[in-house]
Coordinates of N, CA, C and O in Angstrom, one line a residue:
X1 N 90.1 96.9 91.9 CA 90.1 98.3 92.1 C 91.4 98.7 92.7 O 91.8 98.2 93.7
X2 N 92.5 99.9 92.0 CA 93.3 100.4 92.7 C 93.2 102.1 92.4 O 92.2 102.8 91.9
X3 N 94.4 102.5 92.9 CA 94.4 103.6 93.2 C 95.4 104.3 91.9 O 96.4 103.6 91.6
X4 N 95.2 105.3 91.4 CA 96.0 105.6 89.8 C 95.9 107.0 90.2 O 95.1 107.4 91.1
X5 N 97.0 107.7 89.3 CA 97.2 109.3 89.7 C 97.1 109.8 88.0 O 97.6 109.1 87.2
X6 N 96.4 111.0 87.6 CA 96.1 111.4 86.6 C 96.6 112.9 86.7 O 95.8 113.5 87.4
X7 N 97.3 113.5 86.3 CA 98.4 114.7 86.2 C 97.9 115.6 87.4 O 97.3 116.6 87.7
X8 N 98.9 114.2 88.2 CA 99.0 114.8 89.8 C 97.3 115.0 90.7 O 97.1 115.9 91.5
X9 N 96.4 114.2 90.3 CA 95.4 113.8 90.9 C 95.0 112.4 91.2 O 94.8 111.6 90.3
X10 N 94.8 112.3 92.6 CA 94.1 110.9 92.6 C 92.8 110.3 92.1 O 91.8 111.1 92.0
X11 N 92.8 108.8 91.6 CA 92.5 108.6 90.6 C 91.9 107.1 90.8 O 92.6 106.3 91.4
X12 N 90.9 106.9 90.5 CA 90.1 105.1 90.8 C 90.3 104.3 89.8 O 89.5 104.8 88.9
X13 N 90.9 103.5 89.4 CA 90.9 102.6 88.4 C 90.3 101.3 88.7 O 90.8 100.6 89.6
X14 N 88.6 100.5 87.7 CA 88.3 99.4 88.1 C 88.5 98.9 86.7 O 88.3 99.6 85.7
X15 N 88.9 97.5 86.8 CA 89.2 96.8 85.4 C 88.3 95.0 86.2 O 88.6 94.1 86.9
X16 N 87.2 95.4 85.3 CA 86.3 94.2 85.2 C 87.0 93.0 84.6 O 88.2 93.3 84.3
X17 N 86.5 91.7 84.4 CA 86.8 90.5 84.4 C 86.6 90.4 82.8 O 87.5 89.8 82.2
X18 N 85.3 91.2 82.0 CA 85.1 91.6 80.9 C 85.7 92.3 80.0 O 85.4 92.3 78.8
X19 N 86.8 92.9 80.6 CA 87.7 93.4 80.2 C 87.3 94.7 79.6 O 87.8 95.2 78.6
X20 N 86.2 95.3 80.6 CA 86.1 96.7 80.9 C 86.7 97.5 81.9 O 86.9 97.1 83.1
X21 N 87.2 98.7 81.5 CA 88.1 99.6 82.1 C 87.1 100.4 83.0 O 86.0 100.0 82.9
X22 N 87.4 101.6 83.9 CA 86.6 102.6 84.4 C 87.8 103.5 85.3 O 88.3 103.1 86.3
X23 N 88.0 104.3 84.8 CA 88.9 105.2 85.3 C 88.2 106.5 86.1 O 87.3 106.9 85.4
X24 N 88.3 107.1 87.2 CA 87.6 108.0 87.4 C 88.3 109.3 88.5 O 89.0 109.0 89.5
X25 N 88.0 110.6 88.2 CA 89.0 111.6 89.3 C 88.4 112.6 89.1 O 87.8 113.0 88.0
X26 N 88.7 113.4 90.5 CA 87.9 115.0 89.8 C 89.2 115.5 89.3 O 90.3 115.0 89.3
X27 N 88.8 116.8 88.9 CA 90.1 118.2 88.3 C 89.2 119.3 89.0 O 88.0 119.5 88.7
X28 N 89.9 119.9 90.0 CA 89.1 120.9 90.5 C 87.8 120.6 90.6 O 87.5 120.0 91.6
X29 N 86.8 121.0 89.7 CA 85.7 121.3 90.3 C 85.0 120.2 89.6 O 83.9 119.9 90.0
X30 N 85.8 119.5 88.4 CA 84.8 118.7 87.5 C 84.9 117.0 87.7 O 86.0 116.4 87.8
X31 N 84.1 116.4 87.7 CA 84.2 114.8 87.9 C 84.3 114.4 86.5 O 83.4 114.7 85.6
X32 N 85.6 113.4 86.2 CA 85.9 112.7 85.2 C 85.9 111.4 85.1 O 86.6 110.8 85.9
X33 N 85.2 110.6 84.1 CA 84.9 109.3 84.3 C 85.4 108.5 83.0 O 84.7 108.9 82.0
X34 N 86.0 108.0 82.8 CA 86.2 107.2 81.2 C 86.1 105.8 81.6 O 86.7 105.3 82.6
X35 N 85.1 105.1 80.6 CA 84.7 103.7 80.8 C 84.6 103.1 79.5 O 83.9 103.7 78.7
X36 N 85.1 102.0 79.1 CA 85.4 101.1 77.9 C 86.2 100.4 78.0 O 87.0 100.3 78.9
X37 N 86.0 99.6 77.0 CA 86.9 98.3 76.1 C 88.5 98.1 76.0 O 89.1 97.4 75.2
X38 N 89.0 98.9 77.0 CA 90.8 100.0 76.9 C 91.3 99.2 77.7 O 90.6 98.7 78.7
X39 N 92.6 98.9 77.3 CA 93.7 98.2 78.8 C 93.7 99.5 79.8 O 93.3 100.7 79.6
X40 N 94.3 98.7 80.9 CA 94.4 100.0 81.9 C 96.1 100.6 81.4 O 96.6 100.9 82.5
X41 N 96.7 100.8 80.6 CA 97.8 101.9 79.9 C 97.0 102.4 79.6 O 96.8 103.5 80.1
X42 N 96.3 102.1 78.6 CA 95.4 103.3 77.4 C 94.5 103.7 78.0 O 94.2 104.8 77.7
X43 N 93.9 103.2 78.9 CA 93.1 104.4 79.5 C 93.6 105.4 80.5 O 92.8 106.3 80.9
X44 N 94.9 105.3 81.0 CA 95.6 106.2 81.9 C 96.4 107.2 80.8 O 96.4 108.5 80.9
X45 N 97.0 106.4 79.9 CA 97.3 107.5 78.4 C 96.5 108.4 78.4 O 96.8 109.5 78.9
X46 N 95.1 108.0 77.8 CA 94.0 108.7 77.3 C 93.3 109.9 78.6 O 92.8 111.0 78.4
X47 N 93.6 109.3 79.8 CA 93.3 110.5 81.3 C 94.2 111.5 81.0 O 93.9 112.7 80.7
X48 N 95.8 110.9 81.1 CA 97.0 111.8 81.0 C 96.5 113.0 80.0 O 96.4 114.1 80.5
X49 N 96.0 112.8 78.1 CA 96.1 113.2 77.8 C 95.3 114.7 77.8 O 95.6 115.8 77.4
X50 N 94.1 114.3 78.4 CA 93.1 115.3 78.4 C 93.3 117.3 78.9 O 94.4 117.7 79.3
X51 N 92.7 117.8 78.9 CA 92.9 119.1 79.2 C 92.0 119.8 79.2 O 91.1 119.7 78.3
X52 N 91.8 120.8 80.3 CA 90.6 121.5 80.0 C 90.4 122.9 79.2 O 91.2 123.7 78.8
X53 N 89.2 122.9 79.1 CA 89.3 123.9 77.5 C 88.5 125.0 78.7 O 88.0 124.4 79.7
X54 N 88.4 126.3 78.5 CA 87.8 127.5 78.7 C 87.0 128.0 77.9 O 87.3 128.9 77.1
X55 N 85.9 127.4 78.0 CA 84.8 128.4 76.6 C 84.4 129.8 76.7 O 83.9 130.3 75.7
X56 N 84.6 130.5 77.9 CA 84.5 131.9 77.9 C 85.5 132.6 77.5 O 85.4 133.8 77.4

């Protein structure tokens, strides 16, 4: 388990023995979790890339 920053938020990265990932951080108000089969680049890629949408 360390500590990872996701566009300027702190950020939990656990990378199992199985070679499962788990990335996790809020964004303001929302808790974000991504868990899979991903090295820990591609899953901090894949955090980086995200964005939030406004549906109203």
């Amino acid at each position: 388990m360390k500590k990872a920053n996701v566009k300027g938020q702190e950020a939990t990265l656990i990378v199992y023995k199985n070679g499962f990932s788990k990335l996790s951080w809020v964004d303001r108000d929302i808790f974000i979790s991504i868990v899979g089969n991903i090295s820990e680049d591609n899953i901090l890629m894949l955090a980086n890339s995200t964005k939030r949408v406004n549906l109203q």
